[in-house]
mmCIF file of C-alpha atoms in Angstrom:
data_model
loop_
_atom_site.group_PDB
_atom_site.id
_atom_site.type_symbol
_atom_site.label_atom_id
_atom_site.label_comp_id
_atom_site.label_asym_id
_atom_site.label_seq_id
_atom_site.Cartn_x
_atom_site.Cartn_y
_atom_site.Cartn_z
ATOM 1 C CA MET A 566 64.629 86.118 88.768
ATOM 2 C CA ASP A 567 61.055 86.111 87.423
ATOM 3 C CA PHE A 568 59.895 89.211 85.536
ATOM 4 C CA ASN A 569 56.331 87.954 85.106
ATOM 5 C CA LEU A 570 53.614 89.471 87.249
ATOM 6 C CA THR A 571 52.297 87.276 90.021
ATOM 7 C CA GLU A 572 48.636 86.318 90.021
ATOM 8 C CA ASP A 573 47.955 88.957 92.683
ATOM 9 C CA GLN A 574 49.847 91.652 90.771
ATOM 10 C CA GLN A 575 47.920 90.872 87.599
ATOM 11 C CA SER A 576 44.663 91.120 89.558
ATOM 12 C CA PHE A 577 45.746 94.511 90.944
ATOM 13 C CA ALA A 578 46.597 95.688 87.427
ATOM 14 C CA ASP A 579 43.287 94.464 85.995
ATOM 15 C CA LEU A 580 41.295 96.219 88.726
ATOM 16 C CA ALA A 581 43.221 99.458 88.231
ATOM 17 C CA LYS A 582 42.745 99.274 84.459
ATOM 18 C CA GLN A 583 39.023 98.751 84.884
ATOM 19 C CA PHE A 584 38.815 101.792 87.170
ATOM 20 C CA ALA A 585 40.918 103.883 84.783
ATOM 21 C CA ASP A 586 38.793 102.899 81.784
ATOM 22 C CA GLN A 587 35.500 103.574 83.545
ATOM 23 C CA GLU A 588 36.208 106.543 85.820
ATOM 24 C CA LEU A 589 39.326 108.355 84.618
ATOM 25 C CA ALA A 590 39.791 108.133 80.846
ATOM 26 C CA PRO A 591 36.245 109.244 79.877
ATOM 27 C CA ASN A 592 36.591 112.408 81.982
ATOM 28 C CA ALA A 593 40.276 113.332 81.757
ATOM 29 C CA ALA A 594 39.951 115.793 78.866
ATOM 30 C CA GLN A 595 37.034 117.622 80.489
ATOM 31 C CA TRP A 596 38.805 117.833 83.861
ATOM 32 C CA ASP A 597 41.842 119.244 82.087
ATOM 33 C CA LYS A 598 39.780 121.809 80.182
ATOM 34 C CA GLU A 599 37.757 122.957 83.207
ATOM 35 C CA HIS A 600 40.585 122.646 85.762
ATOM 36 C CA HIS A 601 38.277 120.405 87.768
ATOM 37 C CA PHE A 602 39.591 118.519 90.811
ATOM 38 C CA PRO A 603 37.614 115.224 90.883
ATOM 39 C CA LYS A 604 37.503 114.567 94.633
ATOM 40 C CA ASP A 605 34.464 112.336 94.234
ATOM 41 C CA VAL A 606 36.310 110.055 91.822
ATOM 42 C CA ILE A 607 39.353 109.917 94.103
ATOM 43 C CA GLN A 608 37.013 108.834 96.895
ATOM 44 C CA LYS A 609 35.750 106.042 94.633
ATOM 45 C CA ALA A 610 39.388 105.037 94.199
ATOM 46 C CA GLY A 611 39.674 104.994 97.978
ATOM 47 C CA GLU A 612 36.818 102.510 98.169
ATOM 48 C CA LEU A 613 39.014 100.132 96.153
ATOM 49 C CA GLY A 614 42.011 100.723 98.425
ATOM 50 C CA PHE A 615 43.890 102.946 95.972
ATOM 51 C CA CYS A 616 44.299 105.774 98.507
ATOM 52 C CA GLY A 617 46.249 103.650 100.996
ATOM 53 C CA LEU A 618 48.180 101.247 98.796
ATOM 54 C CA TYR A 619 51.384 101.000 100.833
ATOM 55 C CA THR A 620 50.013 102.352 104.096
ATOM 56 C CA PRO A 621 50.558 99.648 106.752
ATOM 57 C CA GLU A 622 47.765 97.138 107.246
ATOM 58 C CA SER A 623 47.925 97.859 110.992
ATOM 59 C CA GLU A 624 46.509 101.316 110.250
ATOM 60 C CA GLY A 625 43.903 100.120 107.742
ATOM 61 C CA GLY A 626 45.900 100.330 104.498
ATOM 62 C CA LEU A 627 46.572 97.558 102.010
ATOM 63 C CA GLY A 628 50.224 97.284 103.018
ATOM 64 C CA LEU A 629 51.333 96.549 99.456
ATOM 65 C CA SER A 630 54.927 96.721 98.269
ATOM 66 C CA ARG A 631 56.184 99.675 96.252
ATOM 67 C CA LEU A 632 56.455 97.342 93.270
ATOM 68 C CA ASP A 633 52.803 96.321 93.574
ATOM 69 C CA SER A 634 51.844 99.978 93.965
ATOM 70 C CA ALA A 635 53.841 100.974 90.876
ATOM 71 C CA ILE A 636 51.988 98.384 88.811
ATOM 72 C CA ILE A 637 48.670 99.875 89.952
ATOM 73 C CA PHE A 638 49.710 103.502 89.411
ATOM 74 C CA GLU A 639 50.872 102.721 85.870
ATOM 75 C CA GLN A 640 47.421 101.475 84.922
ATOM 76 C CA LEU A 641 45.706 104.443 86.580
ATOM 77 C CA ALA A 642 47.985 106.918 84.795
ATOM 78 C CA MET A 643 46.857 105.502 81.469
ATOM 79 C CA GLY A 644 43.423 106.895 82.335
ATOM 80 C CA CYS A 645 44.377 110.322 83.702
ATOM 81 C CA THR A 646 47.964 111.351 84.422
ATOM 82 C CA SER A 647 47.146 114.400 86.512
ATOM 83 C CA THR A 648 44.594 112.752 88.802
ATOM 84 C CA THR A 649 46.796 109.695 89.290
ATOM 85 C CA ALA A 650 49.749 111.904 90.191
ATOM 86 C CA MET A 651 47.626 113.539 92.897
ATOM 87 C CA MET A 652 46.683 110.099 94.170
ATOM 88 C CA THR A 653 50.374 109.164 94.430
ATOM 89 C CA ILE A 654 51.048 112.300 96.492
ATOM 90 C CA HIS A 655 48.106 111.496 98.742
ATOM 91 C CA ASN A 656 49.397 107.939 99.161
ATOM 92 C CA MET A 657 52.823 109.230 100.190
ATOM 93 C CA ALA A 658 51.439 111.686 102.745
ATOM 94 C CA THR A 659 49.037 109.092 104.138
ATOM 95 C CA TRP A 660 51.870 106.585 104.505
ATOM 96 C CA MET A 661 53.952 109.159 106.394
ATOM 97 C CA ILE A 662 51.124 109.928 108.821
ATOM 98 C CA ALA A 663 50.377 106.242 109.379
ATOM 99 C CA THR A 664 54.054 105.370 109.850
ATOM 100 C CA TRP A 665 55.291 108.205 112.078
ATOM 101 C CA GLY A 666 52.165 109.886 113.427
ATOM 102 C CA THR A 667 51.190 109.869 117.084
ATOM 103 C CA PRO A 668 48.269 107.647 118.143
ATOM 104 C CA THR A 669 46.084 110.761 118.402
ATOM 105 C CA VAL A 670 46.834 111.897 114.863
ATOM 106 C CA LYS A 671 46.513 108.409 113.386
ATOM 107 C CA GLN A 672 43.175 107.841 115.086
ATOM 108 C CA GLU A 673 41.841 111.147 113.797
ATOM 109 C CA TRP A 674 43.053 110.913 110.197
ATOM 110 C CA CYS A 675 44.123 107.486 108.962
ATOM 111 C CA GLU A 676 40.738 105.892 108.388
ATOM 112 C CA ARG A 677 39.408 108.863 106.409
ATOM 113 C CA LEU A 678 42.614 109.297 104.383
ATOM 114 C CA ILE A 679 42.739 105.638 103.420
ATOM 115 C CA ALA A 680 39.076 105.729 102.386
ATOM 116 C CA GLY A 681 39.637 108.833 100.265
ATOM 117 C CA GLU A 682 37.090 110.718 102.374
ATOM 118 C CA ALA A 683 39.859 113.155 103.353
ATOM 119 C CA LEU A 684 42.824 114.101 101.155
ATOM 120 C CA ALA A 685 46.379 115.070 102.034
ATOM 121 C CA SER A 686 48.979 117.411 100.541
ATOM 122 C CA TYR A 687 52.745 117.171 100.971
ATOM 123 C CA CYS A 688 54.510 120.464 101.698
ATOM 124 C CA LEU A 689 58.280 120.546 101.248
ATOM 125 C CA THR A 690 59.173 123.036 98.501
ATOM 126 C CA GLU A 691 59.551 126.704 99.433
ATOM 127 C CA PRO A 692 60.050 129.836 97.318
ATOM 128 C CA GLY A 693 63.753 129.756 98.223
ATOM 129 C CA SER A 694 64.400 126.011 98.433
ATOM 130 C CA GLY A 695 63.297 123.224 96.150
ATOM 131 C CA SER A 696 65.594 120.245 95.851
ATOM 132 C CA ASP A 697 67.803 121.743 98.599
ATOM 133 C CA ALA A 698 65.408 120.572 101.297
ATOM 134 C CA ALA A 699 67.930 121.080 104.098
ATOM 135 C CA ALA A 700 67.766 124.838 103.443
ATOM 136 C CA LEU A 701 64.050 125.215 104.180
ATOM 137 C CA ARG A 702 63.065 128.155 106.401
ATOM 138 C CA THR A 703 59.470 127.569 107.501
ATOM 139 C CA SER A 704 59.742 127.567 111.287
ATOM 140 C CA ALA A 705 57.982 125.729 114.106
ATOM 141 C CA ARG A 706 58.527 127.314 117.524
ATOM 142 C CA LYS A 707 57.363 125.617 120.699
ATOM 143 C CA ASP A 708 55.001 127.646 122.854
ATOM 144 C CA GLY A 709 53.670 125.661 125.783
ATOM 145 C CA GLY A 710 51.825 122.645 124.420
ATOM 146 C CA ASP A 711 51.788 123.977 120.853
ATOM 147 C CA TYR A 712 54.009 124.591 117.884
ATOM 148 C CA VAL A 713 53.631 127.989 116.216
ATOM 149 C CA ILE A 714 54.267 127.733 112.463
ATOM 150 C CA ASN A 715 55.432 130.601 110.245
ATOM 151 C CA GLY A 716 56.630 130.517 106.654
ATOM 152 C CA SER A 717 55.445 129.481 103.222
ATOM 153 C CA LYS A 718 55.392 126.501 100.877
ATOM 154 C CA MET A 719 55.231 126.684 97.089
ATOM 155 C CA PHE A 720 53.876 124.514 94.257
ATOM 156 C CA ILE A 721 51.748 122.424 96.619
ATOM 157 C CA SER A 722 49.514 119.937 94.813
ATOM 158 C CA GLY A 723 45.928 119.898 96.004
ATOM 159 C CA ALA A 724 46.430 122.985 98.180
ATOM 160 C CA GLY A 725 43.149 124.664 99.038
ATOM 161 C CA SER A 726 41.159 121.517 98.274
ATOM 162 C CA THR A 727 42.736 118.957 100.607
ATOM 163 C CA ASP A 728 42.084 118.366 104.307
ATOM 164 C CA ILE A 729 45.458 117.759 105.962
ATOM 165 C CA LEU A 730 48.975 119.010 105.227
ATOM 166 C CA VAL A 731 52.214 117.121 105.901
ATOM 167 C CA VAL A 732 54.673 119.987 106.348
ATOM 168 C CA MET A 733 58.455 120.046 106.694
ATOM 169 C CA VAL A 734 59.493 122.745 109.166
ATOM 170 C CA ARG A 735 62.594 123.960 110.967
ATOM 171 C CA THR A 736 62.583 123.300 114.701
ATOM 172 C CA GLY A 737 66.323 123.541 115.316
ATOM 173 C CA GLU A 738 69.733 124.331 113.900
ATOM 174 C CA PRO A 739 70.448 125.127 110.229
ATOM 175 C CA GLY A 740 70.858 122.153 107.934
ATOM 176 C CA PRO A 741 69.160 118.749 107.809
ATOM 177 C CA LYS A 742 69.385 118.030 111.555
ATOM 178 C CA GLY A 743 67.100 120.950 112.328
ATOM 179 C CA VAL A 744 64.231 119.796 110.089
ATOM 180 C CA SER A 745 61.100 118.201 111.541
ATOM 181 C CA ALA A 746 57.793 117.033 110.079
ATOM 182 C CA VAL A 747 54.357 118.062 111.346
ATOM 183 C CA VAL A 748 50.761 117.635 110.268
ATOM 184 C CA ILE A 749 48.538 120.689 110.027
ATOM 185 C CA PRO A 750 44.776 120.651 109.427
ATOM 186 C CA ALA A 751 44.257 122.439 106.117
ATOM 187 C CA ASN A 752 41.620 124.762 107.615
ATOM 188 C CA ALA A 753 43.634 125.751 110.702
ATOM 189 C CA PRO A 754 43.528 129.481 111.545
ATOM 190 C CA GLY A 755 46.452 131.252 109.907
ATOM 191 C CA VAL A 756 46.733 128.906 106.913
ATOM 192 C CA ILE A 757 46.422 131.146 103.848
ATOM 193 C CA TYR A 758 46.167 129.875 100.262
ATOM 194 C CA GLY A 759 47.362 131.759 97.205
ATOM 195 C CA LYS A 760 45.702 131.743 93.813
ATOM 196 C CA ALA A 761 45.499 128.536 91.834
ATOM 197 C CA GLU A 762 48.476 128.575 89.488
ATOM 198 C CA GLU A 763 47.836 128.605 85.747
ATOM 199 C CA LYS A 764 49.864 125.605 84.641
ATOM 200 C CA MET A 765 50.924 123.967 81.398
ATOM 201 C CA GLY A 766 49.529 120.629 82.588
ATOM 202 C CA TRP A 767 48.316 118.725 85.626
ATOM 203 C CA ASN A 768 45.113 120.740 85.433
ATOM 204 C CA SER A 769 42.845 118.285 87.257
ATOM 205 C CA GLN A 770 44.574 119.191 90.518
ATOM 206 C CA PRO A 771 45.065 122.697 91.944
ATOM 207 C CA THR A 772 48.545 124.000 92.745
ATOM 208 C CA ARG A 773 48.945 126.886 95.187
ATOM 209 C CA LEU A 774 51.296 128.742 97.485
ATOM 210 C CA ILE A 775 50.528 128.177 101.169
ATOM 211 C CA THR A 776 51.444 130.775 103.799
ATOM 212 C CA PHE A 777 51.497 129.979 107.510
ATOM 213 C CA GLU A 778 50.985 132.960 109.822
ATOM 214 C CA ASP A 779 51.225 132.044 113.508
ATOM 215 C CA VAL A 780 49.490 128.729 112.883
ATOM 216 C CA ARG A 781 49.097 126.784 116.134
ATOM 217 C CA ILE A 782 49.069 123.001 116.296
ATOM 218 C CA PRO A 783 49.396 120.694 119.329
ATOM 219 C CA VAL A 784 52.852 119.214 119.893
ATOM 220 C CA ASP A 785 51.359 115.766 119.289
ATOM 221 C CA HIS A 786 51.042 116.735 115.618
ATOM 222 C CA LEU A 787 54.789 116.135 115.245
ATOM 223 C CA LEU A 788 55.732 113.120 113.127
ATOM 224 C CA GLY A 789 58.390 111.050 114.851
ATOM 225 C CA GLU A 790 60.867 113.110 116.854
ATOM 226 C CA GLU A 791 62.243 116.604 116.357
ATOM 227 C CA GLY A 792 65.087 116.549 113.861
ATOM 228 C CA GLU A 793 63.823 113.505 111.950
ATOM 229 C CA GLY A 794 61.947 115.451 109.282
ATOM 230 C CA PHE A 795 64.746 115.521 106.732
ATOM 231 C CA LYS A 796 65.117 111.744 106.995
ATOM 232 C CA PHE A 797 61.366 111.346 106.498
ATOM 233 C CA ALA A 798 61.423 113.712 103.529
ATOM 234 C CA MET A 799 64.191 111.732 101.837
ATOM 235 C CA LYS A 800 62.355 108.458 102.433
ATOM 236 C CA GLY A 801 59.243 110.050 100.970
ATOM 237 C CA LEU A 802 61.147 111.277 97.925
ATOM 238 C CA ASP A 803 62.588 107.825 97.186
ATOM 239 C CA GLY A 804 59.070 106.462 96.835
ATOM 240 C CA GLY A 805 57.827 109.669 95.232
ATOM 241 C CA ARG A 806 60.397 109.344 92.464
ATOM 242 C CA ILE A 807 59.170 105.850 91.680
ATOM 243 C CA ASN A 808 55.580 107.131 91.680
ATOM 244 C CA ILE A 809 56.317 109.979 89.261
ATOM 245 C CA ALA A 810 58.367 107.686 87.026
ATOM 246 C CA THR A 811 55.482 105.220 86.971
ATOM 247 C CA CYS A 812 53.044 107.965 85.975
ATOM 248 C CA SER A 813 55.357 108.751 83.045
ATOM 249 C CA VAL A 814 55.445 105.116 81.969
ATOM 250 C CA GLY A 815 51.660 104.792 82.119
ATOM 251 C CA THR A 816 51.064 108.020 80.212
ATOM 252 C CA ALA A 817 53.616 107.071 77.561
ATOM 253 C CA GLN A 818 52.065 103.621 77.160
ATOM 254 C CA GLN A 819 48.687 105.191 76.528
ATOM 255 C CA ALA A 820 50.215 107.615 74.004
ATOM 256 C CA LEU A 821 51.962 104.717 72.265
ATOM 257 C CA ASN A 822 48.731 102.706 72.125
ATOM 258 C CA THR A 823 46.933 105.682 70.604
ATOM 259 C CA ALA A 824 49.698 106.196 68.029
ATOM 260 C CA LYS A 825 49.675 102.524 66.984
ATOM 261 C CA ALA A 826 45.924 102.591 66.443
ATOM 262 C CA TYR A 827 46.183 105.849 64.469
ATOM 263 C CA MET A 828 48.887 104.395 62.196
ATOM 264 C CA GLN A 829 46.538 101.579 61.210
ATOM 265 C CA GLU A 830 43.647 103.954 60.524
ATOM 266 C CA ARG A 831 45.412 106.855 58.807
ATOM 267 C CA SER A 832 46.095 106.504 55.060
ATOM 268 C CA GLN A 833 48.450 108.578 52.926
ATOM 269 C CA PHE A 834 49.482 107.978 49.332
ATOM 270 C CA GLY A 835 46.959 105.177 49.099
ATOM 271 C CA LYS A 836 48.087 103.057 52.047
ATOM 272 C CA ALA A 837 48.071 102.985 55.831
ATOM 273 C CA ILE A 838 50.933 104.949 57.350
ATOM 274 C CA ALA A 839 51.708 101.842 59.436
ATOM 275 C CA THR A 840 53.348 100.498 56.274
ATOM 276 C CA PHE A 841 55.862 103.360 56.137
ATOM 277 C CA GLN A 842 59.233 102.059 57.254
ATOM 278 C CA ALA A 843 60.288 105.365 58.857
ATOM 279 C CA LEU A 844 57.267 105.237 61.181
ATOM 280 C CA GLN A 845 57.828 101.542 61.843
ATOM 281 C CA PHE A 846 61.340 102.370 63.030
ATOM 282 C CA LYS A 847 59.993 105.168 65.218
ATOM 283 C CA ILE A 848 57.333 102.990 66.848
ATOM 284 C CA ALA A 849 59.955 100.264 67.433
ATOM 285 C CA ASP A 850 62.241 102.729 69.222
ATOM 286 C CA MET A 851 59.369 104.117 71.285
ATOM 287 C CA ASN A 852 58.357 100.654 72.433
ATOM 288 C CA THR A 853 61.940 99.603 73.182
ATOM 289 C CA ASP A 854 62.646 102.689 75.273
ATOM 290 C CA LEU A 855 59.369 102.329 77.134
ATOM 291 C CA VAL A 856 60.015 98.684 78.038
ATOM 292 C CA ALA A 857 63.460 99.678 79.333
ATOM 293 C CA ALA A 858 61.959 102.487 81.416
ATOM 294 C CA ARG A 859 59.295 100.217 82.902
ATOM 295 C CA GLN A 860 61.859 97.591 83.894
ATOM 296 C CA MET A 861 64.115 100.212 85.484
ATOM 297 C CA VAL A 862 61.205 101.603 87.516
ATOM 298 C CA ARG A 863 60.201 98.147 88.717
ATOM 299 C CA LEU A 864 63.793 97.302 89.588
ATOM 300 C CA ALA A 865 64.058 100.514 91.630
ATOM 301 C CA ALA A 866 60.806 99.655 93.395
ATOM 302 C CA PHE A 867 62.205 96.215 94.215
ATOM 303 C CA LYS A 868 65.395 97.804 95.566
ATOM 304 C CA LEU A 869 63.313 100.114 97.753
ATOM 305 C CA ASP A 870 61.128 97.257 98.990
ATOM 306 C CA THR A 871 64.174 95.218 99.978
ATOM 307 C CA GLN A 872 65.987 98.298 101.368
ATOM 308 C CA ALA A 873 69.056 97.529 99.292
ATOM 309 C CA PRO A 874 71.962 99.843 100.218
ATOM 310 C CA GLU A 875 71.857 101.493 96.792
ATOM 311 C CA HIS A 876 68.062 101.933 96.645
ATOM 312 C CA SER A 877 68.144 105.755 96.642
ATOM 313 C CA ALA A 878 70.432 105.809 93.623
ATOM 314 C CA TYR A 879 68.158 103.386 91.788
ATOM 315 C CA CYS A 880 65.109 105.533 92.573
ATOM 316 C CA ALA A 881 66.941 108.565 91.181
ATOM 317 C CA MET A 882 68.067 106.680 88.062
ATOM 318 C CA ALA A 883 64.577 105.361 87.421
ATOM 319 C CA LYS A 884 63.049 108.790 87.842
ATOM 320 C CA ARG A 885 65.591 110.426 85.521
ATOM 321 C CA PHE A 886 65.347 107.778 82.806
ATOM 322 C CA ALA A 887 61.616 107.043 82.862
ATOM 323 C CA THR A 888 60.482 110.663 82.906
ATOM 324 C CA ASP A 889 62.782 111.551 79.997
ATOM 325 C CA VAL A 890 61.613 108.507 78.043
ATOM 326 C CA GLY A 891 57.984 109.145 78.943
ATOM 327 C CA PHE A 892 58.027 112.692 77.638
ATOM 328 C CA LYS A 893 59.841 111.698 74.438
ATOM 329 C CA VAL A 894 57.411 108.853 73.703
ATOM 330 C CA CYS A 895 54.459 111.212 74.203
ATOM 331 C CA ASP A 896 56.083 113.822 71.952
ATOM 332 C CA ASP A 897 56.819 111.229 69.267
ATOM 333 C CA ALA A 898 53.239 109.959 69.460
ATOM 334 C CA LEU A 899 52.015 113.511 68.903
ATOM 335 C CA GLN A 900 54.351 113.841 65.898
ATOM 336 C CA ILE A 901 52.968 110.654 64.358
ATOM 337 C CA HIS A 902 49.506 112.243 64.497
ATOM 338 C CA GLY A 903 50.704 115.308 62.605
ATOM 339 C CA GLY A 904 48.369 118.281 62.972
ATOM 340 C CA TYR A 905 45.750 116.135 64.694
ATOM 341 C CA GLY A 906 48.134 115.562 67.583
ATOM 342 C CA TYR A 907 48.227 119.292 68.254
ATOM 343 C CA ILE A 908 44.491 119.769 68.714
ATOM 344 C CA ARG A 909 42.556 118.960 71.853
ATOM 345 C CA GLU A 910 40.144 116.622 70.122
ATOM 346 C CA TYR A 911 42.973 114.098 70.495
ATOM 347 C CA PRO A 912 44.655 113.313 73.840
ATOM 348 C CA LEU A 913 48.262 113.574 72.645
ATOM 349 C CA GLU A 914 48.827 117.252 73.441
ATOM 350 C CA ARG A 915 47.500 116.635 76.969
ATOM 351 C CA HIS A 916 49.848 113.680 77.411
ATOM 352 C CA VAL A 917 52.770 115.896 76.370
ATOM 353 C CA ARG A 918 51.748 118.692 78.742
ATOM 354 C CA ASP A 919 51.095 116.371 81.686
ATOM 355 C CA SER A 920 54.281 114.312 81.276
ATOM 356 C CA ARG A 921 56.577 117.333 80.924
ATOM 357 C CA VAL A 922 56.284 118.269 84.596
ATOM 358 C CA HIS A 923 57.527 114.830 85.662
ATOM 359 C CA GLN A 924 61.021 115.835 84.542
ATOM 360 C CA ILE A 925 60.902 118.662 87.099
ATOM 361 C CA LEU A 926 59.157 117.207 90.145
ATOM 362 C CA GLU A 927 60.698 115.216 93.020
ATOM 363 C CA GLY A 928 63.996 116.883 92.101
ATOM 364 C CA THR A 929 64.734 118.007 88.543
ATOM 365 C CA ASN A 930 66.435 115.483 86.307
ATOM 366 C CA GLU A 931 69.595 117.581 86.568
ATOM 367 C CA ILE A 932 69.492 117.033 90.344
ATOM 368 C CA MET A 933 68.916 113.314 89.721
ATOM 369 C CA ARG A 934 72.188 113.226 87.769
ATOM 370 C CA VAL A 935 73.996 114.825 90.716
ATOM 371 C CA ILE A 936 72.560 112.228 93.140
ATOM 372 C CA ILE A 937 73.496 109.349 90.828
ATOM 373 C CA ALA A 938 77.016 110.678 90.186
ATOM 374 C CA ARG A 939 77.725 111.194 93.884
ATOM 375 C CA ARG A 940 76.659 107.642 94.616
ATOM 376 C CA ILE A 941 78.792 106.218 91.806
ATOM 377 C CA LEU A 942 81.827 108.280 92.789
ATOM 378 C CA ALA A 943 81.590 107.673 96.538
ATOM 379 C CA ASP A 944 84.702 106.090 98.026
ATOM 380 C CA ASN A 945 82.755 103.112 99.359
ATOM 381 C CA ALA A 946 80.524 102.691 96.310
ATOM 382 C CA GLY A 947 80.187 99.303 94.710
ATOM 383 C CA ASP A 948 78.940 98.665 91.202
ATOM 384 C CA LEU A 949 75.288 99.653 90.789
ATOM 385 C CA LEU A 950 74.342 96.244 89.455
#
């Protein structure tokens, strides 16, 4: 068991760090302030392969493991949490299209999505169903050679600014067996976008309600077979939970780095505050918790890559632990800065705002506890070791 990065993984991390330092970090505060969606910068990321990290090589992606991808996303998140989070969503949707799309759909979309020339949104949550994905109501009714889509999706990242939508719809009976997945061009007639939500964080990506009113798509826009959508959604969420957890780890690492530098520079009572034992204890705890979170995320990614029987539970545990730790480390880093941490001249308040949503997305952390407990208490459950 070797916890060191391989030579390739270190190269991936170095490239991602260089991109984050040059393209993301210098602009993150301005994007946050102006609610600017940097599509041009995401396309630059696509030129480096960052928009198709784990998309199969057969479709033009890099075909990396989820562990390799997590290492890259962590470095990117240190530059801009919000933009990196959007890139993780795009990666997930692109992977789903490349894995389960028909030849027609893959030929039309994969090359542009992988290059970052076109962007994708993932549409699962509805006004009446969030984590309870099996209860979704958006319908897809067959009419000749088309599906006719009606319903709405809520809290959709990138909505109104992306090009293709991966949408979970109901094609059959109530419950998970009646859920299917389709792709819908974002500009299709009948696709209606609500106002951009005013959010606490994640301001470099728009979030909107999407309404579908008699939207027609060809039947070849179905992913996989009818009734497989819930399975696809759960597979997507396993990876999505690792992605969100990784964004928390990267953001927290950047906040910790900033706090350490500030402690060396800031003087009180005639000496640097880095000499104060209370703050030394705090920084030690922050670093310890962050290392634990990073290792749990990477272990979950490894479990997902190897399709270990307990991989879903590990993804849920990593998401729950890393997002809680990430937010706390960011909050502690702000506290170390005192009043300076609360003003926008410093990045700490943005780190706190951006990391807070990670505890809610991909299933709230309360839902994560339910998933973990059910797995532990299952009759056939072994030790999660």
